[in-house]
Short mmCIF file of C-alpha atoms and ligand atoms in Angstrom, two decimals:
data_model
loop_
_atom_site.label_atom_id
_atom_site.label_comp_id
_atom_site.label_asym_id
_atom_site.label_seq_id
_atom_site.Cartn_x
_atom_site.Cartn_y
_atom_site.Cartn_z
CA UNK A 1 -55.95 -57.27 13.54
CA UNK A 2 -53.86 -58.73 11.20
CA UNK A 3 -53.14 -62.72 10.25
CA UNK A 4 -49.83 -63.78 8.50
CA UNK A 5 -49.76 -67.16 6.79
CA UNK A 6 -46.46 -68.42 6.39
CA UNK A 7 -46.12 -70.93 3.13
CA UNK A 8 -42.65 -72.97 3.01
CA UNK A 9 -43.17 -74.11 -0.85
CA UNK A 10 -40.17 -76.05 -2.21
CA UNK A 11 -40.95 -77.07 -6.15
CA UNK A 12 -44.77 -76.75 -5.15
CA UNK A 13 -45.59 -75.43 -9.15
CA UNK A 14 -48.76 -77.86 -9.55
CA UNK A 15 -49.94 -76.91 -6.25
CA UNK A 16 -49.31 -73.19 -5.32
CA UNK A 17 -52.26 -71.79 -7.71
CA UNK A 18 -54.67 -74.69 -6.09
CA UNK A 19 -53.74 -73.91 -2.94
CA UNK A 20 -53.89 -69.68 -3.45
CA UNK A 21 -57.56 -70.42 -5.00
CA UNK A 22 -58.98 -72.32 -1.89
CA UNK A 23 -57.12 -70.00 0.69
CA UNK A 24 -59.19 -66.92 -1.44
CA UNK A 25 -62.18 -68.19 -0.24
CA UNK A 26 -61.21 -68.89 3.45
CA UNK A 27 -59.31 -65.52 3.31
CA UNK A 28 -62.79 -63.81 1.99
CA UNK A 29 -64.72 -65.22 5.26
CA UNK A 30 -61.71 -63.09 7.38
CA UNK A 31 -62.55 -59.84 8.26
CA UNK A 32 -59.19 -59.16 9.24
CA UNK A 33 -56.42 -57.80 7.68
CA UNK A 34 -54.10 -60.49 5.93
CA UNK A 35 -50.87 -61.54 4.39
CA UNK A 36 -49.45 -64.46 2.44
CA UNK A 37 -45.79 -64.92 3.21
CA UNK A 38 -44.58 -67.41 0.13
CA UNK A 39 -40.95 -68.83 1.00
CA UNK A 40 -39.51 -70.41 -1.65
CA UNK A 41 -37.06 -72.11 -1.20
CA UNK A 42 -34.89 -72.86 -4.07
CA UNK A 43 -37.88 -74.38 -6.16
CA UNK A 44 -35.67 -75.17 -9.72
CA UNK A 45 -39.03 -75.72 -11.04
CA UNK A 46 -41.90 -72.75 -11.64
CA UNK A 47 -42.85 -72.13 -8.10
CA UNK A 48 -41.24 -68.70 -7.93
CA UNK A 49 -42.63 -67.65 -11.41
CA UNK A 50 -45.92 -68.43 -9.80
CA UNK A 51 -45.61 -66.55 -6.16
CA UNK A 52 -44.47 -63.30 -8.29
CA UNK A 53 -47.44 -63.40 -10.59
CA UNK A 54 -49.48 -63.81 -7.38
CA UNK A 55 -47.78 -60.92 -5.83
CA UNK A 56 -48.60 -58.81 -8.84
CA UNK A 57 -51.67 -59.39 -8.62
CA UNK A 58 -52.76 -59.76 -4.96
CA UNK A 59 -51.19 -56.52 -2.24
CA UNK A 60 -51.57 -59.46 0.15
CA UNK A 61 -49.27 -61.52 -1.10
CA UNK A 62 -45.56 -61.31 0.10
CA UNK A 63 -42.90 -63.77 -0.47
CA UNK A 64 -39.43 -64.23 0.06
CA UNK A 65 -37.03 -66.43 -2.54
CA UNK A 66 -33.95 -68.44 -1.08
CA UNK A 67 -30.85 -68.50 -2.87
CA UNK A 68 -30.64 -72.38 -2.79
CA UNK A 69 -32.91 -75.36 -1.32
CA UNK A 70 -32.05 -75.07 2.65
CA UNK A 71 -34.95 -76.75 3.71
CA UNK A 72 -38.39 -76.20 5.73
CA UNK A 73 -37.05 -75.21 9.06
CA UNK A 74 -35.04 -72.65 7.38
CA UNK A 75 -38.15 -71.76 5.12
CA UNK A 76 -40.33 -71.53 8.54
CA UNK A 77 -37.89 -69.10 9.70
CA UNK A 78 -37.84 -66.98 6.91
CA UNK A 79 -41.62 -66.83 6.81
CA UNK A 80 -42.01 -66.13 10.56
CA UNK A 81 -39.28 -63.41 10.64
CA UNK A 82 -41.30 -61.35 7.53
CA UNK A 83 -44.31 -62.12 9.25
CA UNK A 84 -45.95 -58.85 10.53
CA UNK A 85 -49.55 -60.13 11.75
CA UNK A 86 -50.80 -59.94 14.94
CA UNK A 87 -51.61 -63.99 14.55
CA UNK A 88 -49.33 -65.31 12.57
CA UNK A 89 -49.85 -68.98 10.33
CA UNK A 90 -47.84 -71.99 9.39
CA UNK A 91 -49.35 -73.95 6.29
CA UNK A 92 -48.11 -76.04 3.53
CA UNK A 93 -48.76 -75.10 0.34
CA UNK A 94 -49.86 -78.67 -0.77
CA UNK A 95 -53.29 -78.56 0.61
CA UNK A 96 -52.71 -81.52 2.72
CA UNK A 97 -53.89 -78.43 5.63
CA UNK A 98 -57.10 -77.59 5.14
CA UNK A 99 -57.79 -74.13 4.69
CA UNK A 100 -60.94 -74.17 6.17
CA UNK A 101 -59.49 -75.18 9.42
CA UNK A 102 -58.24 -71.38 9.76
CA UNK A 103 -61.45 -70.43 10.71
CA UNK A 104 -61.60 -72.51 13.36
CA UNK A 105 -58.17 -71.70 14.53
CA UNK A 106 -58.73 -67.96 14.49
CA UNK A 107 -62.06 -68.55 16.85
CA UNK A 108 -59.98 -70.53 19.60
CA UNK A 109 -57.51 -67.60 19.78
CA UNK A 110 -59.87 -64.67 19.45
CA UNK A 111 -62.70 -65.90 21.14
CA UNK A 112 -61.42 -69.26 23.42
CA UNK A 113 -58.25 -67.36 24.61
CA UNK A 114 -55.75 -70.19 23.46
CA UNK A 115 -52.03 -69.06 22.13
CA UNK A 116 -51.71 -71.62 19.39
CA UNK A 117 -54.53 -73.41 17.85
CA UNK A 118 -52.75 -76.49 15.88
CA UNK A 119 -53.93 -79.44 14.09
CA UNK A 120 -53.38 -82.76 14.31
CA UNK A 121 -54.08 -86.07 11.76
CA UNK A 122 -55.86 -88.59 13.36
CA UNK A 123 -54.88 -91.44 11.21
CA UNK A 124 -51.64 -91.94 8.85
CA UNK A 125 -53.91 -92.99 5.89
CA UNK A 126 -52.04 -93.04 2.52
CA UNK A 127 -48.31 -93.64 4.38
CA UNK A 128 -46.80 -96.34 4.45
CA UNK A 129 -46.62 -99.32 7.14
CA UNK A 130 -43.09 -98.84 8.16
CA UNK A 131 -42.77 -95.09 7.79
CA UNK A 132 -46.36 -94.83 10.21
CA UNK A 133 -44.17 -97.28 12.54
CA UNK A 134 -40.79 -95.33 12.79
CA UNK A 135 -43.00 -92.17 13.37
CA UNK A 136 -44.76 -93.69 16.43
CA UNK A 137 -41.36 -94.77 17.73
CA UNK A 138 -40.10 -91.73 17.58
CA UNK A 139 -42.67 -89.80 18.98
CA UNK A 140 -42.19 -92.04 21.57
CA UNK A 141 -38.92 -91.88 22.23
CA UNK A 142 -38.78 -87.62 22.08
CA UNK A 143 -41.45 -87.53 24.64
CA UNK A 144 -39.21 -89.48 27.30
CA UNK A 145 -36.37 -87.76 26.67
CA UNK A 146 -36.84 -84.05 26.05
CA UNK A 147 -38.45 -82.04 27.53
CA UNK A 148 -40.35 -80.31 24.42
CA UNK A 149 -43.47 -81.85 24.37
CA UNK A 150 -44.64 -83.61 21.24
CA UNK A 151 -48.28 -84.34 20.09
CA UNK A 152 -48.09 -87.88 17.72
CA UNK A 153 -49.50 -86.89 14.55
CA UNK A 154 -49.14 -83.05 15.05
CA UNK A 155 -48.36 -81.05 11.94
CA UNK A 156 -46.62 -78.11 11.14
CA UNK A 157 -50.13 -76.62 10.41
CA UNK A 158 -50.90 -73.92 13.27
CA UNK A 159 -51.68 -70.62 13.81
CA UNK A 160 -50.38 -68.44 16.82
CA UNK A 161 -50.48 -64.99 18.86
CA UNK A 162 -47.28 -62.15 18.33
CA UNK A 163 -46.38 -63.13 22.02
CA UNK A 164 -45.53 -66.70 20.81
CA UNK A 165 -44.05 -65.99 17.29
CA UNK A 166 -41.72 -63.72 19.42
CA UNK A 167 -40.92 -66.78 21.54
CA UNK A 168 -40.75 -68.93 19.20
CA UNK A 169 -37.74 -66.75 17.30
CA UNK A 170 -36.29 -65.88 20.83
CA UNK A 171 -34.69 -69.66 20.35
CA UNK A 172 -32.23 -68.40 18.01
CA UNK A 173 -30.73 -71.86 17.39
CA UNK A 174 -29.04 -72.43 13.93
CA UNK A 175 -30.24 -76.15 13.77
CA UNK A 176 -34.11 -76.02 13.76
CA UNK A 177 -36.60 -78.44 14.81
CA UNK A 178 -40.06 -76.68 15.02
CA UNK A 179 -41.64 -79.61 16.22
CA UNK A 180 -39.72 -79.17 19.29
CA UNK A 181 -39.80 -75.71 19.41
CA UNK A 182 -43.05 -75.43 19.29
CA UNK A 183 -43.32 -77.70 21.98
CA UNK A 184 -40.57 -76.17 24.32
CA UNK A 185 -42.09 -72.47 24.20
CA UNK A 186 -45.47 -74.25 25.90
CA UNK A 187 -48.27 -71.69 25.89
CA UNK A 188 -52.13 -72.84 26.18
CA UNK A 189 -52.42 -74.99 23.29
CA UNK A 190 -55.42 -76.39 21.28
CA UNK A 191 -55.54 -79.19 19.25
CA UNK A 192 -57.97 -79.99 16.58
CA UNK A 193 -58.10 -83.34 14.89
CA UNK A 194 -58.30 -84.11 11.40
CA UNK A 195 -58.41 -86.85 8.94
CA UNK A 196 -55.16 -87.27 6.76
CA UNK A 197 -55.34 -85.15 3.35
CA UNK A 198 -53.16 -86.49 0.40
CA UNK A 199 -51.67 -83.87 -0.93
CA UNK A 200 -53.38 -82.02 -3.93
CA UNK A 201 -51.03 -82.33 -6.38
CA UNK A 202 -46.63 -83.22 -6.31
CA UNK A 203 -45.08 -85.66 -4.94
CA UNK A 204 -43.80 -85.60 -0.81
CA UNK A 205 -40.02 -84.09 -0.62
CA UNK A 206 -39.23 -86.44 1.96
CA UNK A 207 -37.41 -90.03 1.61
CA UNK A 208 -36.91 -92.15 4.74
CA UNK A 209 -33.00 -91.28 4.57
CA UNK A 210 -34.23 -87.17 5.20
CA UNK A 211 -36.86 -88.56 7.63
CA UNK A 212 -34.40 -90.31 10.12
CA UNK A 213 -32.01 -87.63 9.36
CA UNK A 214 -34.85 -85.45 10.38
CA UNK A 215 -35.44 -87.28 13.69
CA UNK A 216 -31.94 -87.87 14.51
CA UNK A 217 -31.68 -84.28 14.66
CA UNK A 218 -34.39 -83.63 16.11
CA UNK A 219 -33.48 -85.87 19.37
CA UNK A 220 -29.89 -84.35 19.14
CA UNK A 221 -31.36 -80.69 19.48
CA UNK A 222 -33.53 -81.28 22.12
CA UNK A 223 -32.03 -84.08 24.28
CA UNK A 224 -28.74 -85.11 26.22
CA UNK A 225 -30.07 -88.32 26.99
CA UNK A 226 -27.52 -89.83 24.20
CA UNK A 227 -24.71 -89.09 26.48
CA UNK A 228 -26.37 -91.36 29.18
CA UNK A 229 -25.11 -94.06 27.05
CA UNK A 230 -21.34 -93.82 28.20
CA UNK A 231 -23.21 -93.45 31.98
CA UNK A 232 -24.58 -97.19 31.50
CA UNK A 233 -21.40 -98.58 30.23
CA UNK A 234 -19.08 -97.12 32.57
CA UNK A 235 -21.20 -98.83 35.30
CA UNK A 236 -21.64 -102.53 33.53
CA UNK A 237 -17.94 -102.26 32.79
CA UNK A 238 -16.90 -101.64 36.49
CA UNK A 239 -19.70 -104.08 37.66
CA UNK A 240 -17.89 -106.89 35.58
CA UNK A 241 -14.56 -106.15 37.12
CA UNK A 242 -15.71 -106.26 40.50
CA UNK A 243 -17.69 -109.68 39.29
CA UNK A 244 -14.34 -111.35 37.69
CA UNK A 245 -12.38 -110.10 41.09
CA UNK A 246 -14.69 -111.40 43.29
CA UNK A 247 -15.01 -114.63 41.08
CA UNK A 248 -10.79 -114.64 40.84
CA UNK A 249 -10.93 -114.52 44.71
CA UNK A 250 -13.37 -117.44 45.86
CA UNK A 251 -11.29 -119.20 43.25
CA UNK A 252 -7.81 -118.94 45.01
CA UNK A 253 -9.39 -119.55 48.13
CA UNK A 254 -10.52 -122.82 46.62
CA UNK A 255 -6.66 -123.11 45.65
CA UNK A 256 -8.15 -123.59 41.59
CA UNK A 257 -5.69 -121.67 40.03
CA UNK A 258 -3.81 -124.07 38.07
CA UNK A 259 -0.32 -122.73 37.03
CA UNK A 260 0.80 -119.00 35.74
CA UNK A 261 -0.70 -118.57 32.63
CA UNK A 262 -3.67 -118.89 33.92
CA UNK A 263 -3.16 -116.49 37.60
CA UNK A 264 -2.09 -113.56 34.81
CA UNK A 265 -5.00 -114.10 32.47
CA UNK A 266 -7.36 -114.08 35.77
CA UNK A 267 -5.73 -110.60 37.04
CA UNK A 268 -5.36 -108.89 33.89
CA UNK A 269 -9.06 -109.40 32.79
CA UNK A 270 -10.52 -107.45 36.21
CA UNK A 271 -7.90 -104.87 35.63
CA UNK A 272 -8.82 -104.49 32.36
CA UNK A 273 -12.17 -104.03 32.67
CA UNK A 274 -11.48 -101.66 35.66
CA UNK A 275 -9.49 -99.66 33.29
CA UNK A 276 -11.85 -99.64 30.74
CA UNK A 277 -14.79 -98.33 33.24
CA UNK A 278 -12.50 -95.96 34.23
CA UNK A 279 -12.20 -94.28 30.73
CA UNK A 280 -15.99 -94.60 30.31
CA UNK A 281 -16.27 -92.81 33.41
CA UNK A 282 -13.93 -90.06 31.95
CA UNK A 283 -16.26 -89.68 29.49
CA UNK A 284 -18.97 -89.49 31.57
CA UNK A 285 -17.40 -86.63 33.14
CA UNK A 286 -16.76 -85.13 29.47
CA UNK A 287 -20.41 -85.44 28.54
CA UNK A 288 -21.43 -83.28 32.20
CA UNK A 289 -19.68 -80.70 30.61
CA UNK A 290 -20.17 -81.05 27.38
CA UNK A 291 -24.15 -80.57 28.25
CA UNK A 292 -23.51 -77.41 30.11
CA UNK A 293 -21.83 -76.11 26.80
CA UNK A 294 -24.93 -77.58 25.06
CA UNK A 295 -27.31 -75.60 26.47
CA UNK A 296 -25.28 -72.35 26.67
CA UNK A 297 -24.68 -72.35 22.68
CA UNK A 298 -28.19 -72.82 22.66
CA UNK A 299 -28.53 -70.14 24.35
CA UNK A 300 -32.69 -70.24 24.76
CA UNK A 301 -34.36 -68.18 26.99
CA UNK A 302 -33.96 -69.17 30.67
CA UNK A 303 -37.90 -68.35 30.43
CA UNK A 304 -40.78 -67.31 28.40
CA UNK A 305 -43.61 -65.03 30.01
CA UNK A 306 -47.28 -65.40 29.29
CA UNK A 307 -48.98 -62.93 30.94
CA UNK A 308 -48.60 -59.83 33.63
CA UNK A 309 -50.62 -57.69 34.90
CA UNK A 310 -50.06 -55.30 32.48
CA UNK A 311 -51.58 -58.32 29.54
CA UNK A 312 -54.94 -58.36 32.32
CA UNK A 313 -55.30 -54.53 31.96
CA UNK A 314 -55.04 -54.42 28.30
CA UNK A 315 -57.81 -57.66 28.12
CA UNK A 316 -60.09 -55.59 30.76
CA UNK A 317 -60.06 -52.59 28.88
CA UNK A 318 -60.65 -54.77 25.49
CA UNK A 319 -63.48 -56.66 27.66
CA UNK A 320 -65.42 -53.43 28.38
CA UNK A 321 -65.10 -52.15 24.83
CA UNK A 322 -66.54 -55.11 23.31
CA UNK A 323 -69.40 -55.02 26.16
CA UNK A 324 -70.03 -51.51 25.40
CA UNK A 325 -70.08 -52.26 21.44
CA UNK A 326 -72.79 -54.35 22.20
CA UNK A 327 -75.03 -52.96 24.49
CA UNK A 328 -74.87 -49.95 21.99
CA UNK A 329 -75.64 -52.22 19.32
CA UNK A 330 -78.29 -53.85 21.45
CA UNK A 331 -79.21 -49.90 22.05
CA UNK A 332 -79.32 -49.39 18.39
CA UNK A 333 -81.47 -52.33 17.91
CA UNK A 334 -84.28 -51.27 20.49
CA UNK A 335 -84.14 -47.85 18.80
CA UNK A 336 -84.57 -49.26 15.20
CA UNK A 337 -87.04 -51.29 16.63
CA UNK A 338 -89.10 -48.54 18.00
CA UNK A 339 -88.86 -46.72 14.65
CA UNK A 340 -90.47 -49.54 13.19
CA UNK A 341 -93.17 -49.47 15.33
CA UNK A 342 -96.91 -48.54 13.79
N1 UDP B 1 -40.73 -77.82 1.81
C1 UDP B 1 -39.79 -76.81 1.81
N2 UDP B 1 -38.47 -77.15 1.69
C2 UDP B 1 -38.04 -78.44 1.59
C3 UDP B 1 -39.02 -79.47 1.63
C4 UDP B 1 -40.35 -79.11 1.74
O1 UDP B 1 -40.13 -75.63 1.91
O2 UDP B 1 -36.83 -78.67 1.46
C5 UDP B 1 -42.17 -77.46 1.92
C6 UDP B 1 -43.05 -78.05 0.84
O3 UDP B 1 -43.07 -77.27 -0.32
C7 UDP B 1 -44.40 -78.13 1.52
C8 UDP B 1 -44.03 -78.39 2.97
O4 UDP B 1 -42.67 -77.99 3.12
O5 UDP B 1 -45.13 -76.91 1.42
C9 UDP B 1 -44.20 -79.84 3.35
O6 UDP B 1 -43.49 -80.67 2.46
P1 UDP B 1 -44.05 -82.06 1.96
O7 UDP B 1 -45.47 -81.93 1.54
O8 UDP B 1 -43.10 -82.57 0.94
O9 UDP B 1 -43.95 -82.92 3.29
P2 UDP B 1 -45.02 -83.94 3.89
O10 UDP B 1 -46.35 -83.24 3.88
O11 UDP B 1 -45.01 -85.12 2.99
O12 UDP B 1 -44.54 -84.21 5.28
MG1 MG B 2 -47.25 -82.43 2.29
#
């Protein structure tokens, strides 16, 4: 078996040999086989300098070097693509994931049978008031109107199975939002909590401008509801031209209507409004299509398979191996034990 750890690093030079000297020790506890896949991406400071000594020194370290800054998605995509591992990681190189957590993570997927173990922060400790706020809200607002289910406080920090890497890079969307996509592929999921980490070393990349640009776009990729708006005025429109028409009515019954300035001002309001819900109704129309082309561009898998008979074998057979390892072991032991005997 073989782990891949993906590590987006963008200008990470203060942290990337701190975080390389406490994933040694975690990666010394694996008795795997193992890779480091280092994407940098467009670091202008040392960062690269750093992965390549790394790489000269360490087989296990791989890395891939972006031409410009393109950001993490595009970093995450990178790193998963190179990835070769039969599990493969997702880790920042700041140290604000704990390395030791990988343990962990490996023994819910090899032992507990879970697809993904991820991890998520318990607290927003060290962020501020407003930023913690607009994160709840959002969180919030994704889970009610997508259908990619998101864990508040969830981090990019998560290790997975081949099967869903592969799904996970079967959504071959240009605009990336792992969040989401880690949430729409679904798979049995674990979740371990943690207390926030500050972040060893650095400073965050992320303003508030990139954050709501970050969760804009993330509602845009994964939701239509924003074309619901034109749904809601298109109705309140036509609801106050039926309301003026019925009020212009009972008011010429009454025989109210004073003179003819008035009569045209009390028709041409309705009618306007009519008009006007009309349009928004147009666009209502505009926005069924416009969905269907949404989700065809997309072009994500219709769906995503977890398991066949064939997956049930393959376990079986591993099953029986394992139980025969250890009753020869256990075999062994009785043997040795005899030996011992006086
Ligand atoms: N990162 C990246 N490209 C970017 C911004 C960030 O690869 O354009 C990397 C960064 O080097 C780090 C991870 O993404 O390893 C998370 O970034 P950061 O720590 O700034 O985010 P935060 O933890 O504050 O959410
Ligand atoms: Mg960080």
């Amino acid at each position: 078996m073989k782990i891949s750890i993906v590590v987006p690093c963008y200008n990470e030079e203060a942290c990337l040999q701190k975080y390389y000297d406490a994933m040694s020790e975690v990666r010394a506890r694996l008795e795997t086989e193992f890779e480091y896949i280092f994407v940098d991406d467009g670091s202008r400071d040392r960062s690269l300098e750093i992965i390549r000594e790394l790489a000269g020194r360490d087989c296990e370290v791989r890395y891939v070097s972006f031409s410009r800054n393109f950001g993490k998605e595009a970093a995450i995509l990178a790193g998963l693509e190179a990835a070769e591992g039969d599990l493969v990681g997702l880790m920042d190189a700041d140290l604000q994931d704990p390395p030791e957590m990988l343990l962990e993570m490996y023994n819910g997927i090899v032992n507990e049978g879970y697809d993904c173990v991820g991890c998520r922060r318990t607290d927003r400790k060290g962020e501020g008031k407003i930023k913690s706020a607009f994160a709840r809200l959002f969180y919030k607002i994704m889970n009610k109107v997508s259908d990619a289910e998101l864990v508040d406080g969830a981090r990019d920090y998560r290790l997975m199975t081949r099967k869903m890497t592969d799904a996970v890079l079967m959504l071959s969307e240009r605009d990336r939002f792992s969040k989401g996509i880690f949430g729409w592929v679904g798979f049995k999921i674990k979740w371990l909590e943690y207390k926030n980490v500050e972040r060893v070393a650095g400073k965050t990349k992320w303003n508030f401008r990139k954050l709501t640009k970050y969760a804009v776009g993330g509602i845009e990729d994964f939701s239509t509801a924003p074309l619901r708006f034109n749904n809601v005025v298109s109705l309140l429109l036509f609801l106050a031209a039926v309301g003026f028409a019925a009020f212009d009515i009972v008011w010429a019954c009454l025989g109210k209507f004073a003179g003819g300035g008035m009569l045209t001002l009390f028709i041409i309001i309705p009618v306007t409004l009519f008009l006007l819900s009309l349009l928004f109704f147009g666009m209502v129309l505009l926005g069924e299509y416009i969905k269907k082309i949404f989700k065809e561009v997309k072009a994500r898998p219709v769906y995503l398979v977890r398991e066949t008979e064939k997956d049930a074998a393959l376990s079986q057979t591993a099953q029986s191996e394992k139980n025969e390892k250890s009753e020869n072991a256990d075999a062994f032991a009785e043997v040795a034990a005899t030996r011992n005997e006086p």
